[in-house]
PDB file of C-alpha atoms in Angstrom:
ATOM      1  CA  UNK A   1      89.362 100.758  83.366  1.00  0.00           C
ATOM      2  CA  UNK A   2      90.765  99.621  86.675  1.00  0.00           C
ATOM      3  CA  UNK A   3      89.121 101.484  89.506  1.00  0.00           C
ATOM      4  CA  UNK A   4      90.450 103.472  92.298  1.00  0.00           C
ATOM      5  CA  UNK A   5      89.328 100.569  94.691  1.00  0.00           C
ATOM      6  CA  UNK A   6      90.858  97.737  93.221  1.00  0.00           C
ATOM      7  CA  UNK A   7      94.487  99.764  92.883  1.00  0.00           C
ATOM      8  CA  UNK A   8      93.997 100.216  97.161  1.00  0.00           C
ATOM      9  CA  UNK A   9      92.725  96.406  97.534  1.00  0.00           C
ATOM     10  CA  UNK A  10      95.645  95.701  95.483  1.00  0.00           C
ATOM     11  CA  UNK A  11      98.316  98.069  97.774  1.00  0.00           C
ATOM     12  CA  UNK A  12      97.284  97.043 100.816  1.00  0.00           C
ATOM     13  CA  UNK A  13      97.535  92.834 100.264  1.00  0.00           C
ATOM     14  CA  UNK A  14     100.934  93.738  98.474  1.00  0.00           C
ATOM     15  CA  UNK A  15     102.252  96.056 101.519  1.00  0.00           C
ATOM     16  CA  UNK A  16     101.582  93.795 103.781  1.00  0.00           C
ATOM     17  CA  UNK A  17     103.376  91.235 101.907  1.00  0.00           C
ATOM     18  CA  UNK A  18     106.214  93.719 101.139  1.00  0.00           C
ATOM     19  CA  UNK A  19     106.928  94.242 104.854  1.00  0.00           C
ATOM     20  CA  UNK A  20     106.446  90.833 105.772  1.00  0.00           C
ATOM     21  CA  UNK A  21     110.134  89.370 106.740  1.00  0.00           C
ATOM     22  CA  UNK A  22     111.145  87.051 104.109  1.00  0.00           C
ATOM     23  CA  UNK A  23     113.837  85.974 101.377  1.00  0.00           C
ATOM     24  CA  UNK A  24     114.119  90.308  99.427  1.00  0.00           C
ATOM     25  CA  UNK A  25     114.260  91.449 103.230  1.00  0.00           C
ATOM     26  CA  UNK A  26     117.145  89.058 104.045  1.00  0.00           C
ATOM     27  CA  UNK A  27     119.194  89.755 100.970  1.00  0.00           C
ATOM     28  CA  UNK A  28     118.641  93.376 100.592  1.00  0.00           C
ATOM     29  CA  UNK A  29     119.384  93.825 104.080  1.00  0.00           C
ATOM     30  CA  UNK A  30     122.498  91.624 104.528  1.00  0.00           C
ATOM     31  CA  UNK A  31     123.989  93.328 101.093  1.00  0.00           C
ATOM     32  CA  UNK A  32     123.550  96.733 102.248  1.00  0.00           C
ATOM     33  CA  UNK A  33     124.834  96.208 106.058  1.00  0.00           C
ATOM     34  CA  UNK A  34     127.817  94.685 104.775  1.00  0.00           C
ATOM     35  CA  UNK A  35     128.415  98.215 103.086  1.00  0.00           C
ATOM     36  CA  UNK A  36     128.068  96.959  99.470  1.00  0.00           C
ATOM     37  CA  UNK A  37     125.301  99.904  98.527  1.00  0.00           C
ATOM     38  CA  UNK A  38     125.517  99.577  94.600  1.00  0.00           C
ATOM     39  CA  UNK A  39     124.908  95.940  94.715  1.00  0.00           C
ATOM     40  CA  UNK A  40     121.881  96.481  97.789  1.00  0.00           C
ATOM     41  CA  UNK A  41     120.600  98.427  94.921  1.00  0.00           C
ATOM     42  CA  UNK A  42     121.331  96.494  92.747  1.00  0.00           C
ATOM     43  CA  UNK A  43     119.086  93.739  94.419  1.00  0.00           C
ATOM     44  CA  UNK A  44     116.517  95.563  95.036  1.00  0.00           C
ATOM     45  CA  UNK A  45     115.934  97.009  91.330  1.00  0.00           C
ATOM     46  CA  UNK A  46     116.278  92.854  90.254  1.00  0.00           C
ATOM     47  CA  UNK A  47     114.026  92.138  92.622  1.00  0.00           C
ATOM     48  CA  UNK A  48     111.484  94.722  91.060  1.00  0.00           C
ATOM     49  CA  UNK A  49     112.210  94.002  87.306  1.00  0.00           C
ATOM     50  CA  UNK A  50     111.077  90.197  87.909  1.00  0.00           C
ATOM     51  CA  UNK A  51     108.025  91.759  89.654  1.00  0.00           C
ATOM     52  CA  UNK A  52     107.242  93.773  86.546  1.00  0.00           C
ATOM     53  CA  UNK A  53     108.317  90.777  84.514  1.00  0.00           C
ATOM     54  CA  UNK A  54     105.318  88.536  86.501  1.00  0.00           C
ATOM     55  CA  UNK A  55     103.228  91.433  86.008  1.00  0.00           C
ATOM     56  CA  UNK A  56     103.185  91.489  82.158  1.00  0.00           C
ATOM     57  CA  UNK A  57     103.505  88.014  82.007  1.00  0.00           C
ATOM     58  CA  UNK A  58     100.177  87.670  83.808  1.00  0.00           C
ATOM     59  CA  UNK A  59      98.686  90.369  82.283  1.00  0.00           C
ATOM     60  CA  UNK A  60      99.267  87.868  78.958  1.00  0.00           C
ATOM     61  CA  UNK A  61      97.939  84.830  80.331  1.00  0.00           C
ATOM     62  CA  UNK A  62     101.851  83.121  80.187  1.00  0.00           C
ATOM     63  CA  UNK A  63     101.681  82.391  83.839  1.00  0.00           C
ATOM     64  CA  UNK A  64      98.494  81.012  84.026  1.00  0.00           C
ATOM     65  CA  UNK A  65      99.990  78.317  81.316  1.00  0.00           C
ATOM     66  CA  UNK A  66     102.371  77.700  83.727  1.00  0.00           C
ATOM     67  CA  UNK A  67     100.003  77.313  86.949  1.00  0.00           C
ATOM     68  CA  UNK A  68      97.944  75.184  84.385  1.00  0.00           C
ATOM     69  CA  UNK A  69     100.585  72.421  83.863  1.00  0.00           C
ATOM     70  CA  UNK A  70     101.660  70.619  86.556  1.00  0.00           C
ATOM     71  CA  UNK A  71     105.207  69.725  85.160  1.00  0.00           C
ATOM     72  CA  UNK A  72     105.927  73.117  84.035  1.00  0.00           C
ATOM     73  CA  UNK A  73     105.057  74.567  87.361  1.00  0.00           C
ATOM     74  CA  UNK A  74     107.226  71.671  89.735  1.00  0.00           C
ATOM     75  CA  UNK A  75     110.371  72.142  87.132  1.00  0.00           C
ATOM     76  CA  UNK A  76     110.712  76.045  88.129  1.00  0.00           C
ATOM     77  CA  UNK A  77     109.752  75.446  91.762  1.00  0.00           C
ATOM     78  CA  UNK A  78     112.661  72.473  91.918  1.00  0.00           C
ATOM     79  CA  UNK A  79     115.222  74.734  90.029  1.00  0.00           C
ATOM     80  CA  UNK A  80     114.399  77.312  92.047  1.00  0.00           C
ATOM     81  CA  UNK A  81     114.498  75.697  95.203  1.00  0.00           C
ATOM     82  CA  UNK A  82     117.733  74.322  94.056  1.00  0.00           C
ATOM     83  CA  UNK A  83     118.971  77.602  93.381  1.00  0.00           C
ATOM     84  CA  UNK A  84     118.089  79.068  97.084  1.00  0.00           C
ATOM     85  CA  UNK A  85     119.283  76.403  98.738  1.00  0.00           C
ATOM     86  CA  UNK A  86     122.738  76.266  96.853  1.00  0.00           C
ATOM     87  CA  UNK A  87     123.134  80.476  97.849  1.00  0.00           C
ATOM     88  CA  UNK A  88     122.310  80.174 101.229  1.00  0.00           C
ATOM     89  CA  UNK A  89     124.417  76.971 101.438  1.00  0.00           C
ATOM     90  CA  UNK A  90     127.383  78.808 100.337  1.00  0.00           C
ATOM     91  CA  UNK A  91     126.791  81.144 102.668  1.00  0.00           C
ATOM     92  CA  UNK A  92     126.673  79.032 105.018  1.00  0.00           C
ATOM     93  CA  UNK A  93     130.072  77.146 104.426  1.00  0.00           C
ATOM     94  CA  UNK A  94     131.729  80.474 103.781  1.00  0.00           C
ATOM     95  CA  UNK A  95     131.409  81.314 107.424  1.00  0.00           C
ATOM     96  CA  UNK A  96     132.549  77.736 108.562  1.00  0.00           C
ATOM     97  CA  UNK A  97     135.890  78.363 106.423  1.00  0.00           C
ATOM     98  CA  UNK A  98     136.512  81.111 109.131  1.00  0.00           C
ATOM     99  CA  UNK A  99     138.972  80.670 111.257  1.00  0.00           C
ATOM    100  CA  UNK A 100     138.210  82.187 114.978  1.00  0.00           C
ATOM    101  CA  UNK A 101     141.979  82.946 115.357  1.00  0.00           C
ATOM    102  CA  UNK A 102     143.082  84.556 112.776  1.00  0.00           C
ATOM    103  CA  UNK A 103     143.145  88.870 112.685  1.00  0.00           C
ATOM    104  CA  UNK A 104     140.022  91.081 111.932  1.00  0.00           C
ATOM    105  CA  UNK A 105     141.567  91.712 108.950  1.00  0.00           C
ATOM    106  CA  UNK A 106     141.991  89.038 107.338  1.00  0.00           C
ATOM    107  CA  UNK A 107     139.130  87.139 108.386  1.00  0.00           C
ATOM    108  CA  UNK A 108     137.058  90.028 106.733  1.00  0.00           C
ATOM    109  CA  UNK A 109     139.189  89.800 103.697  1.00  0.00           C
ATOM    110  CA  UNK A 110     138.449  85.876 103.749  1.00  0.00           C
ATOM    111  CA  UNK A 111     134.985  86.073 104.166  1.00  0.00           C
ATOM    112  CA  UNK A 112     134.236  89.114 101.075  1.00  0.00           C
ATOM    113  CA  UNK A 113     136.664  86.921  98.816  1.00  0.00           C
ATOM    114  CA  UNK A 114     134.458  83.300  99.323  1.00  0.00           C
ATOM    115  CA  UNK A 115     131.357  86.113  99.532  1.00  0.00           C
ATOM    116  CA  UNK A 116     131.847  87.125  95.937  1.00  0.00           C
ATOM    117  CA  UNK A 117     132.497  83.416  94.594  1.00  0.00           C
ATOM    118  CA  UNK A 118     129.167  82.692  96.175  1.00  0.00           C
ATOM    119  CA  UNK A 119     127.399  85.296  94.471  1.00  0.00           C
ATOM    120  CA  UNK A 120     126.412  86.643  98.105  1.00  0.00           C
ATOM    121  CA  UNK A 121     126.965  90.238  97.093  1.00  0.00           C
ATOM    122  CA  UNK A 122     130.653  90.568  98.251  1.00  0.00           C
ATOM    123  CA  UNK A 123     131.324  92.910  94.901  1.00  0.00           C
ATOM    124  CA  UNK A 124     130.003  96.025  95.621  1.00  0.00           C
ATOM    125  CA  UNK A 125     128.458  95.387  91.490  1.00  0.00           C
ATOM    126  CA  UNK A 126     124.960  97.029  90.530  1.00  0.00           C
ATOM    127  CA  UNK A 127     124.944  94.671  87.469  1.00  0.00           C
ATOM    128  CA  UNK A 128     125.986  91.892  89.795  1.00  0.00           C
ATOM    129  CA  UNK A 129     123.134  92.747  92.668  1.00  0.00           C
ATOM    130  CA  UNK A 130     120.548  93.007  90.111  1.00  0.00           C
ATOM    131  CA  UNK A 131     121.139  89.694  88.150  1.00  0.00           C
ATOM    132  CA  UNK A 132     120.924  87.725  91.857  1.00  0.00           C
ATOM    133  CA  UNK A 133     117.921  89.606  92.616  1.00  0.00           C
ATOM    134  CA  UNK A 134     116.339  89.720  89.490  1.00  0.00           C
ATOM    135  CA  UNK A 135     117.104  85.205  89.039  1.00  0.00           C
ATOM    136  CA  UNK A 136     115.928  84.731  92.421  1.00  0.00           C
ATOM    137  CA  UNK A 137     112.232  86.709  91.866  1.00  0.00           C
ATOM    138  CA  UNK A 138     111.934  84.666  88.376  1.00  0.00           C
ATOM    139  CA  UNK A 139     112.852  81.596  89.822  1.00  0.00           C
ATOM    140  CA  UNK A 140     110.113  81.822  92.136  1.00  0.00           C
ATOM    141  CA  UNK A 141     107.152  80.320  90.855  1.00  0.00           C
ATOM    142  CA  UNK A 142     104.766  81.787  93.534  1.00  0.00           C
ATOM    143  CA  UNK A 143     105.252  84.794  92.467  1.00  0.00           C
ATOM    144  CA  UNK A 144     103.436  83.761  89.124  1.00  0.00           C
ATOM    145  CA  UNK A 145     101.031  82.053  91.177  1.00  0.00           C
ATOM    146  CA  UNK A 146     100.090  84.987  93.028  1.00  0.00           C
ATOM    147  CA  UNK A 147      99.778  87.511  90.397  1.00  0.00           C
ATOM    148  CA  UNK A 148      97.296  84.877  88.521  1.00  0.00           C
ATOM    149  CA  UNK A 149      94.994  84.356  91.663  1.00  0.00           C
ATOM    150  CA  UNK A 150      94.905  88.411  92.131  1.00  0.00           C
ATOM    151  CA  UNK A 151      95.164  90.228  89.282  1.00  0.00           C
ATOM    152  CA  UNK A 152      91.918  88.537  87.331  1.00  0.00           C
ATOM    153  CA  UNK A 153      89.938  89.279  90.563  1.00  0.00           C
ATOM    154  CA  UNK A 154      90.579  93.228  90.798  1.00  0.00           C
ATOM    155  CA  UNK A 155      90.444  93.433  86.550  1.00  0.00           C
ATOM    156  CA  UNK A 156      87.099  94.117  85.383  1.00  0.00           C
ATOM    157  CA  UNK A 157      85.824  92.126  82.374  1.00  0.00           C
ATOM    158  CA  UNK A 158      85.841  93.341  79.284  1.00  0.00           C
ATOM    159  CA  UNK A 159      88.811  95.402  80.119  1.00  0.00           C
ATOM    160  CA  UNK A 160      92.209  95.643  78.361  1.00  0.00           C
ATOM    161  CA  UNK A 161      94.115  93.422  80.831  1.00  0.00           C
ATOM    162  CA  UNK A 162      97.742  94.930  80.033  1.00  0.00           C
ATOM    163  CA  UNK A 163      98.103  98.028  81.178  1.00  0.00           C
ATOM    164  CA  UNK A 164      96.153  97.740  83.987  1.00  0.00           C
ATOM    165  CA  UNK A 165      98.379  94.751  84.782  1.00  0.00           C
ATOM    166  CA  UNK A 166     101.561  96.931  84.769  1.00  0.00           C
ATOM    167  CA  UNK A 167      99.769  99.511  86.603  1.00  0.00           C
ATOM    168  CA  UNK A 168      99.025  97.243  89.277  1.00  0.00           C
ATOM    169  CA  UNK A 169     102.821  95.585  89.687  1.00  0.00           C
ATOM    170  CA  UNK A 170     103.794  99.612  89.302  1.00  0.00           C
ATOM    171  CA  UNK A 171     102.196  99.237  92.580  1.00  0.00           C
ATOM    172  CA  UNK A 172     103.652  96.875  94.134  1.00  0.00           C
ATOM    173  CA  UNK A 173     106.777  97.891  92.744  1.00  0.00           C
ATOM    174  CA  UNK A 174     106.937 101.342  94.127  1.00  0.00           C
ATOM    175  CA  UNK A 175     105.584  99.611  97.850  1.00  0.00           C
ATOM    176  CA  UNK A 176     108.697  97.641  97.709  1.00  0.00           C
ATOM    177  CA  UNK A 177     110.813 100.681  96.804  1.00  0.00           C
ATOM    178  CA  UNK A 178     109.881 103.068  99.484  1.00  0.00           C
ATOM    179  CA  UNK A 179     110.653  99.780 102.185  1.00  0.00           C
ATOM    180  CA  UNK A 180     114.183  98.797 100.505  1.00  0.00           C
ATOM    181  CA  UNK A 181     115.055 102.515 101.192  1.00  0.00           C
ATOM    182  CA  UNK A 182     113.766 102.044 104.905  1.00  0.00           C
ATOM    183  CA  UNK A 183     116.167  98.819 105.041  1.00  0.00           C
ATOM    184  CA  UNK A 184     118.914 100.319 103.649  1.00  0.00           C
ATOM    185  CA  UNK A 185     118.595 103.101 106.075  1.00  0.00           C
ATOM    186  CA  UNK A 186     118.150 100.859 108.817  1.00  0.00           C
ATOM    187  CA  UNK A 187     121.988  98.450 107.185  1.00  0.00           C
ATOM    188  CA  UNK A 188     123.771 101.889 107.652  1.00  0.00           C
ATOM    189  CA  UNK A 189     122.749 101.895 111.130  1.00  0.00           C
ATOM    190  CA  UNK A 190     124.034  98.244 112.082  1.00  0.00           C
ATOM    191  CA  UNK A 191     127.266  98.764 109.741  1.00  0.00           C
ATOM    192  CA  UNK A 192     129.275  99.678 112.498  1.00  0.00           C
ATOM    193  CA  UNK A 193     128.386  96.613 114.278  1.00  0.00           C
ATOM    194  CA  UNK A 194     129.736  94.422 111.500  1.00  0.00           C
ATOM    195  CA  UNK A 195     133.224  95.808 111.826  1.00  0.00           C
ATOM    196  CA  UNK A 196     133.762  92.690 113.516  1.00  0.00           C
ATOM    197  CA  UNK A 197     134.737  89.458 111.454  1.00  0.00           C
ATOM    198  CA  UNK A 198     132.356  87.066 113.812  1.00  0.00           C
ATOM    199  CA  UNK A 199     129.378  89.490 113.647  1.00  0.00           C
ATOM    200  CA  UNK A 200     129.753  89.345 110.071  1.00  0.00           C
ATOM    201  CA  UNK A 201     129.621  85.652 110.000  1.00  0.00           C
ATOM    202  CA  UNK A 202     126.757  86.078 112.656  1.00  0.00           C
ATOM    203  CA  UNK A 203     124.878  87.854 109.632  1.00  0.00           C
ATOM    204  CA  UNK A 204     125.850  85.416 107.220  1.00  0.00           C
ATOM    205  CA  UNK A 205     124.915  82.420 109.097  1.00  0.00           C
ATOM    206  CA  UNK A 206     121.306  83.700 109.722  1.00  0.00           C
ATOM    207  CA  UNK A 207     120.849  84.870 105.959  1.00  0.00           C
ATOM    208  CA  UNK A 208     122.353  81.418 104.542  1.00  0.00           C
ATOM    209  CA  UNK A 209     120.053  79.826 106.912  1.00  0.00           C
ATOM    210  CA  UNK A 210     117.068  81.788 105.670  1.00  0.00           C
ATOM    211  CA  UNK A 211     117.772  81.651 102.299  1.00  0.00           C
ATOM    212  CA  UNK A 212     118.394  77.998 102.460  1.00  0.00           C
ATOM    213  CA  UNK A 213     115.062  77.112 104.428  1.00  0.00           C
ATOM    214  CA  UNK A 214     113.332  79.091 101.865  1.00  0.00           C
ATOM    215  CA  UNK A 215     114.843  76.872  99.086  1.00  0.00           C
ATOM    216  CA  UNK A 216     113.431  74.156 101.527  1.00  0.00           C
ATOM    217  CA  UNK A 217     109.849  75.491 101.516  1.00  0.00           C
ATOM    218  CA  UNK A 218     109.454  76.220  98.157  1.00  0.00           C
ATOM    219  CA  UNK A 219     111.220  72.301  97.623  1.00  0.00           C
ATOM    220  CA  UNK A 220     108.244  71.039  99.677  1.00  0.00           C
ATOM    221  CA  UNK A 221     105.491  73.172  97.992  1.00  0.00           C
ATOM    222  CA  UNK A 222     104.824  74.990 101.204  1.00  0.00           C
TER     223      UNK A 222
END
């Protein structure tokens, strides 16, 4: 059986990572400061299902198949990169399509309407926050890579590997909970700030430009 050691080992590498600002922070948090609070949620619960998903799948050995072969492991990194870099791009030329003249209101009409065609959570949809979530945690293959180089290590032999696999991703899932509450907490507090069409493209432009770099990392194997 897993000991009480490893599951603490195992929290505090995983917290760390949880509160580290990256590509969940930047989507939960634009989602929910825009005021769309079913699809933040929706995000976040994706998010957490493909974290479960890597957990089982480890816990079965699939995702050390796919850290084994080199071609398996390149295809999802490319689609996923190509799949980062197309949402943030969109983003991205959503706010361009702005024009600086025209009224609050329509500019924030403009911007949720070419929001929703890009998938950037302009529908205030659970469903639709947790499949964008949930494709952009599979479609990371780092994520598999991760789980493979940590989960063997706190596992003692001869152990089932299964349900202490799920326990462990419980973990980490529960982590990441208890912080997507503290950022949705903290989008209510800067919602009243984006009342403003070009402080809404502000947020935009810095999430597109996040989510696209990331695409750009993971591209580059970094």
């Amino acid at each position: 059986m897993i000991t009480l050691d490893a599951i603490g080992t195992f929290a505090l590498i995983v917290g760390l990572l949880t509160i580290t600002p990256g590509l969940d922070t930047a989507l939960v948090l634009r989602t929910a400061a825009l005021g769309y609070r079913r699809r933040a949620w929706g995000v976040v619960l994706g998010i957490q299902s493909g974290t479960l998903a890597w957990g089982v799948l480890t816990s079965l050995g699939v995702t050390a198949l796919l850290t084994a072969s080199h071609v398996a492991y390149v295809t999802l990194r490319w689609v996923g990169a190509a799949y980062l870099v197309w949402m943030g791009g969109r983003l991205l030329w959503a706010t361009w399509r702005d024009s600086p003249g025209e009224s609050p209101r329509a500019a924030g009409a403009g911007t949720e309407t070419v929001g929703a065609k890009a998938g950037s959570g302009a529908d205030d949809s659970l469903l639709g926050g947790w499949r964008q979530g949930l494709v952009t945690n599979l479609l990371n293959p780092k994520m598999g890579a991760f789980y493979v180089a940590v989960l063997p290590q706190l596992i003692p032999a001869g152990a089932g590997r299964i349900a202490p696999g799920v326990l462990l991703a419980g973990v980490h899932i529960l982590l990441a909970v208890v912080w997507a509450c503290v950022l949705i907490a903290l989008a209510r507090v800067l919602r009243d700030r984006l009342e403003r069409p070009s402080a809404r493209r502000c947020l935009d432009r810095v999430t597109g430009t996040v989510v696209a770099a990331f695409g750009v990392r993971l591209a580059l194997g970094q």
